[in-house]
Amino acid sequence: MKQKEVPEASVIPENKLITFNFQLSTKMKLVFATNNKHKLKEVKEILDNQFEILSLKDINCFEEIPETQNTITGNASQKAHYVYDKYKINCFADDTGLEIETLNGEPGVYSARYAGKNCSYEDNVRKVLKKLQGKTNRNALFRTVISLIIDGKEHKFEGIIKGEITKTKKGSEGFGYDPIFLPAGYEKSFAELPANEKNRISHRGLATQKLINFLKTL
């Protein structure tokens, strides 16, 4: 019986080869446990796309995150634990306070609601300026504490910047107390500085950089 001839395999010219590029994301995913859109934007800018940052909305968390502790560190830890315990996803949370020397550290842990429960940034700024009327000592500092929970283990990072409170609002950038905080060594308030410069020296920027350095060791 005559065998059938097997046709030779055709060779596709190299310049005609079809290639497929699959890019798998290797970025670590982290939830930033905050409902403050200004903080979320600022932290994403500082992290500069090195990690995939998810918002609470991204994980379908729409409830108010509790922060009922009497210290900044306690609040940061409480918020991070709340999200991790409920959603079982690696996350971090921060809490920040403005501490004014002549006001015995006020507003401190109550910075976000210094002028009342439903106050605005403007309300808080007005209250600080009113309390400092006639005061010569206007020394202050911003403190941020970040609580990171990775696989159930907590790590904390702190950033502090010293400065003073101006007598009037200056600038229109940033948020919160930025228009009245003059960082040490600068002639412009946080609200007058470009975002990249503020993020480089700010309390939140310093704490976040410590967070980044730690994450890179994992």
Tab-separated table of C-alpha atoms in Angstrom:
chain	number	residue	atom	x	y	z
A	1	MET	CA	0.000	0.000	0.000
A	2	LYS	CA	1.323	3.374	-0.972
A	3	GLN	CA	1.928	5.616	2.046
A	4	LYS	CA	0.427	9.067	2.035
A	5	GLU	CA	2.943	11.805	1.841
A	6	VAL	CA	3.055	13.963	4.938
A	7	PRO	CA	3.293	17.605	3.946
A	8	GLU	CA	6.190	19.508	5.379
A	9	ALA	CA	5.356	21.889	8.152
A	10	SER	CA	5.208	25.374	6.817
A	11	VAL	CA	7.578	27.841	8.394
A	12	ILE	CA	6.260	31.262	9.230
A	13	PRO	CA	8.799	33.945	8.419
A	14	GLU	CA	10.196	35.620	11.509
A	15	ASN	CA	8.784	38.972	10.512
A	16	LYS	CA	5.316	37.415	10.332
A	17	LEU	CA	5.344	35.765	13.758
A	18	ILE	CA	2.453	36.691	15.989
A	19	THR	CA	3.477	37.454	19.523
A	20	PHE	CA	1.326	37.866	22.607
A	21	ASN	CA	2.403	40.107	25.459
A	22	PHE	CA	0.846	39.335	28.808
A	23	GLN	CA	1.538	41.845	31.534
A	24	LEU	CA	0.609	40.662	34.969
A	25	SER	CA	0.378	43.284	37.666
A	26	THR	CA	2.934	42.609	40.390
A	27	LYS	CA	2.074	45.683	42.415
A	28	MET	CA	1.057	45.108	45.976
A	29	LYS	CA	-2.588	45.987	46.608
A	30	LEU	CA	-3.393	47.980	49.710
A	31	VAL	CA	-6.583	49.607	50.924
A	32	PHE	CA	-6.220	53.106	52.325
A	33	ALA	CA	-8.839	53.199	55.075
A	34	THR	CA	-10.086	56.754	54.726
A	35	ASN	CA	-13.192	58.545	53.537
A	36	ASN	CA	-11.212	61.764	53.088
A	37	LYS	CA	-10.787	62.266	49.327
A	38	HIS	CA	-8.070	64.868	49.887
A	39	LYS	CA	-5.956	62.434	51.924
A	40	LEU	CA	-6.517	59.686	49.343
A	41	LYS	CA	-5.355	61.930	46.492
A	42	GLU	CA	-2.328	63.158	48.433
A	43	VAL	CA	-1.170	59.672	49.464
A	44	LYS	CA	-1.564	58.348	45.912
A	45	GLU	CA	0.619	61.208	44.683
A	46	ILE	CA	3.274	60.459	47.309
A	47	LEU	CA	3.284	56.721	46.515
A	48	ASP	CA	3.768	57.647	42.844
A	49	ASN	CA	2.155	54.519	41.389
A	50	GLN	CA	4.549	52.179	43.231
A	51	PHE	CA	1.632	50.312	44.804
A	52	GLU	CA	-1.977	49.745	43.827
A	53	ILE	CA	-3.986	51.770	46.306
A	54	LEU	CA	-7.641	50.917	46.699
A	55	SER	CA	-10.197	53.213	48.267
A	56	LEU	CA	-12.900	52.100	50.682
A	57	LYS	CA	-15.351	52.506	47.816
A	58	ASP	CA	-13.304	50.005	45.767
A	59	ILE	CA	-14.002	47.300	48.372
A	60	ASN	CA	-17.638	48.323	48.796
A	61	CYS	CA	-17.075	49.814	52.219
A	62	PHE	CA	-19.447	52.740	52.555
A	63	GLU	CA	-19.872	52.941	56.314
A	64	GLU	CA	-18.225	55.516	58.526
A	65	ILE	CA	-14.926	54.178	59.892
A	66	PRO	CA	-14.772	54.579	63.695
A	67	GLU	CA	-12.137	56.814	65.260
A	68	THR	CA	-13.049	57.112	68.909
A	69	GLN	CA	-9.620	56.857	70.550
A	70	ASN	CA	-8.024	59.696	72.520
A	71	THR	CA	-4.687	59.623	70.688
A	72	ILE	CA	-3.647	59.978	67.057
A	73	THR	CA	-1.884	56.618	67.201
A	74	GLY	CA	-4.973	54.996	68.677
A	75	ASN	CA	-7.227	56.355	65.950
A	76	ALA	CA	-4.936	55.207	63.133
A	77	SER	CA	-4.761	51.730	64.640
A	78	GLN	CA	-8.518	51.537	65.236
A	79	LYS	CA	-9.338	52.434	61.624
A	80	ALA	CA	-6.852	49.968	60.141
A	81	HIS	CA	-8.036	47.121	62.375
A	82	TYR	CA	-11.669	47.848	61.542
A	83	VAL	CA	-11.076	47.432	57.809
A	84	TYR	CA	-8.748	44.435	58.120
A	85	ASP	CA	-10.978	42.567	60.556
A	86	LYS	CA	-14.102	43.107	58.447
A	87	TYR	CA	-12.737	42.727	54.907
A	88	LYS	CA	-9.616	40.572	55.460
A	89	ILE	CA	-7.505	42.667	53.118
A	90	ASN	CA	-4.131	44.278	53.743
A	91	CYS	CA	-4.652	47.946	54.512
A	92	PHE	CA	-3.366	51.063	56.185
A	93	ALA	CA	-4.946	54.051	57.876
A	94	ASP	CA	-3.616	57.332	59.115
A	95	ASP	CA	-4.575	59.949	61.632
A	96	THR	CA	-3.182	63.444	61.723
A	97	GLY	CA	-3.207	66.238	64.242
A	98	LEU	CA	-2.096	69.840	64.443
A	99	GLU	CA	-0.489	70.517	67.831
A	100	ILE	CA	-0.106	74.145	68.906
A	101	GLU	CA	2.328	74.809	71.729
A	102	THR	CA	0.575	77.721	73.420
A	103	LEU	CA	-2.750	75.849	73.304
A	104	ASN	CA	-1.269	72.878	75.185
A	105	GLY	CA	-1.260	70.705	72.081
A	106	GLU	CA	-4.712	71.593	70.791
A	107	PRO	CA	-6.409	70.743	68.534
A	108	GLY	CA	-4.396	67.488	68.472
A	109	VAL	CA	-6.491	64.357	68.092
A	110	TYR	CA	-9.570	66.557	67.627
A	111	SER	CA	-8.099	68.469	64.653
A	112	ALA	CA	-10.701	67.277	62.146
A	113	ARG	CA	-13.650	68.328	64.313
A	114	TYR	CA	-12.087	71.122	66.384
A	115	ALA	CA	-14.933	73.552	65.714
A	116	GLY	CA	-17.686	70.971	66.162
A	117	LYS	CA	-18.971	67.641	64.863
A	118	ASN	CA	-20.041	68.792	61.400
A	119	CYS	CA	-17.577	71.649	61.022
A	120	SER	CA	-15.773	72.606	57.817
A	121	TYR	CA	-12.055	73.181	57.255
A	122	GLU	CA	-12.819	76.902	57.292
A	123	ASP	CA	-14.545	76.618	60.684
A	124	ASN	CA	-11.487	74.922	62.183
A	125	VAL	CA	-9.093	77.505	60.769
A	126	ARG	CA	-11.192	80.355	62.109
A	127	LYS	CA	-11.253	78.820	65.596
A	128	VAL	CA	-7.461	78.406	65.676
A	129	LEU	CA	-6.833	81.984	64.510
A	130	LYS	CA	-9.291	83.321	67.085
A	131	LYS	CA	-7.652	81.382	69.925
A	132	LEU	CA	-4.236	82.696	68.908
A	133	GLN	CA	-5.222	86.343	68.762
A	134	GLY	CA	-2.702	88.356	70.776
A	135	LYS	CA	-0.395	85.341	71.228
A	136	THR	CA	3.291	85.783	70.382
A	137	ASN	CA	4.157	82.097	70.643
A	138	ARG	CA	2.698	80.540	67.505
A	139	ASN	CA	4.884	77.421	67.425
A	140	ALA	CA	3.113	74.310	66.164
A	141	LEU	CA	3.711	70.944	64.609
A	142	PHE	CA	1.841	68.521	62.401
A	143	ARG	CA	1.934	64.850	63.370
A	144	THR	CA	0.807	61.895	61.229
A	145	VAL	CA	0.744	58.270	62.340
A	146	ILE	CA	0.144	55.483	59.817
A	147	SER	CA	-1.000	52.047	60.930
A	148	LEU	CA	-0.309	49.311	58.372
A	149	ILE	CA	-1.739	45.802	58.730
A	150	ILE	CA	-0.164	43.111	56.567
A	151	ASP	CA	-1.425	39.544	57.037
A	152	GLY	CA	-2.798	40.455	60.445
A	153	LYS	CA	0.382	42.073	61.788
A	154	GLU	CA	0.414	45.793	62.579
A	155	HIS	CA	3.262	48.215	61.845
A	156	LYS	CA	3.273	51.949	62.691
A	157	PHE	CA	5.065	54.891	61.078
A	158	GLU	CA	5.198	58.507	62.273
A	159	GLY	CA	5.958	61.769	60.498
A	160	ILE	CA	6.392	65.161	62.194
A	161	ILE	CA	7.053	68.621	60.806
A	162	LYS	CA	7.509	71.715	62.941
A	163	GLY	CA	6.528	75.241	62.046
A	164	GLU	CA	4.262	78.053	63.181
A	165	ILE	CA	0.745	79.342	62.696
A	166	THR	CA	0.389	82.407	60.496
A	167	LYS	CA	-1.830	85.336	61.485
A	168	THR	CA	-3.895	85.114	58.314
A	169	LYS	CA	-4.677	82.491	55.686
A	170	LYS	CA	-2.142	82.217	52.884
A	171	GLY	CA	-2.554	80.237	49.670
A	172	SER	CA	-5.328	78.196	48.140
A	173	GLU	CA	-3.796	74.743	47.675
A	174	GLY	CA	-3.956	71.766	50.016
A	175	PHE	CA	-6.690	71.328	52.614
A	176	GLY	CA	-7.393	71.537	56.322
A	177	TYR	CA	-5.030	73.811	58.212
A	178	ASP	CA	-2.594	74.143	55.282
A	179	PRO	CA	-3.336	77.879	54.689
A	180	ILE	CA	-2.205	78.813	58.216
A	181	PHE	CA	0.744	76.440	58.710
A	182	LEU	CA	4.194	77.802	57.890
A	183	PRO	CA	6.762	74.958	57.905
A	184	ALA	CA	10.080	75.741	59.605
A	185	GLY	CA	12.639	77.165	57.179
A	186	TYR	CA	10.023	78.220	54.634
A	187	GLU	CA	8.440	81.561	53.812
A	188	LYS	CA	5.356	79.977	52.261
A	189	SER	CA	2.497	78.171	53.926
A	190	PHE	CA	1.616	74.586	53.004
A	191	ALA	CA	-1.218	76.014	50.908
A	192	GLU	CA	1.253	78.112	48.887
A	193	LEU	CA	3.687	75.303	48.112
A	194	PRO	CA	3.456	73.126	44.987
A	195	ALA	CA	1.975	69.727	45.841
A	196	ASN	CA	5.194	67.824	45.089
A	197	GLU	CA	7.224	70.062	47.405
A	198	LYS	CA	4.670	69.913	50.195
A	199	ASN	CA	4.461	66.116	49.913
A	200	ARG	CA	8.251	65.862	50.159
A	201	ILE	CA	8.487	67.658	53.514
A	202	SER	CA	5.068	67.208	55.098
A	203	HIS	CA	4.149	65.082	58.095
A	204	ARG	CA	2.075	62.770	55.889
A	205	GLY	CA	4.820	62.641	53.274
A	206	LEU	CA	7.447	61.678	55.862
A	207	ALA	CA	5.256	58.980	57.408
A	208	THR	CA	4.323	57.624	53.986
A	209	GLN	CA	7.969	57.463	52.935
A	210	LYS	CA	8.675	55.310	55.995
A	211	LEU	CA	5.739	53.123	54.928
A	212	ILE	CA	7.194	52.810	51.414
A	213	ASN	CA	10.647	51.912	52.725
A	214	PHE	CA	9.132	49.166	54.877
A	215	LEU	CA	6.964	47.749	52.075
A	216	LYS	CA	10.017	47.486	49.846
A	217	THR	CA	11.588	45.086	52.348
A	218	LEU	CA	8.737	42.584	52.110
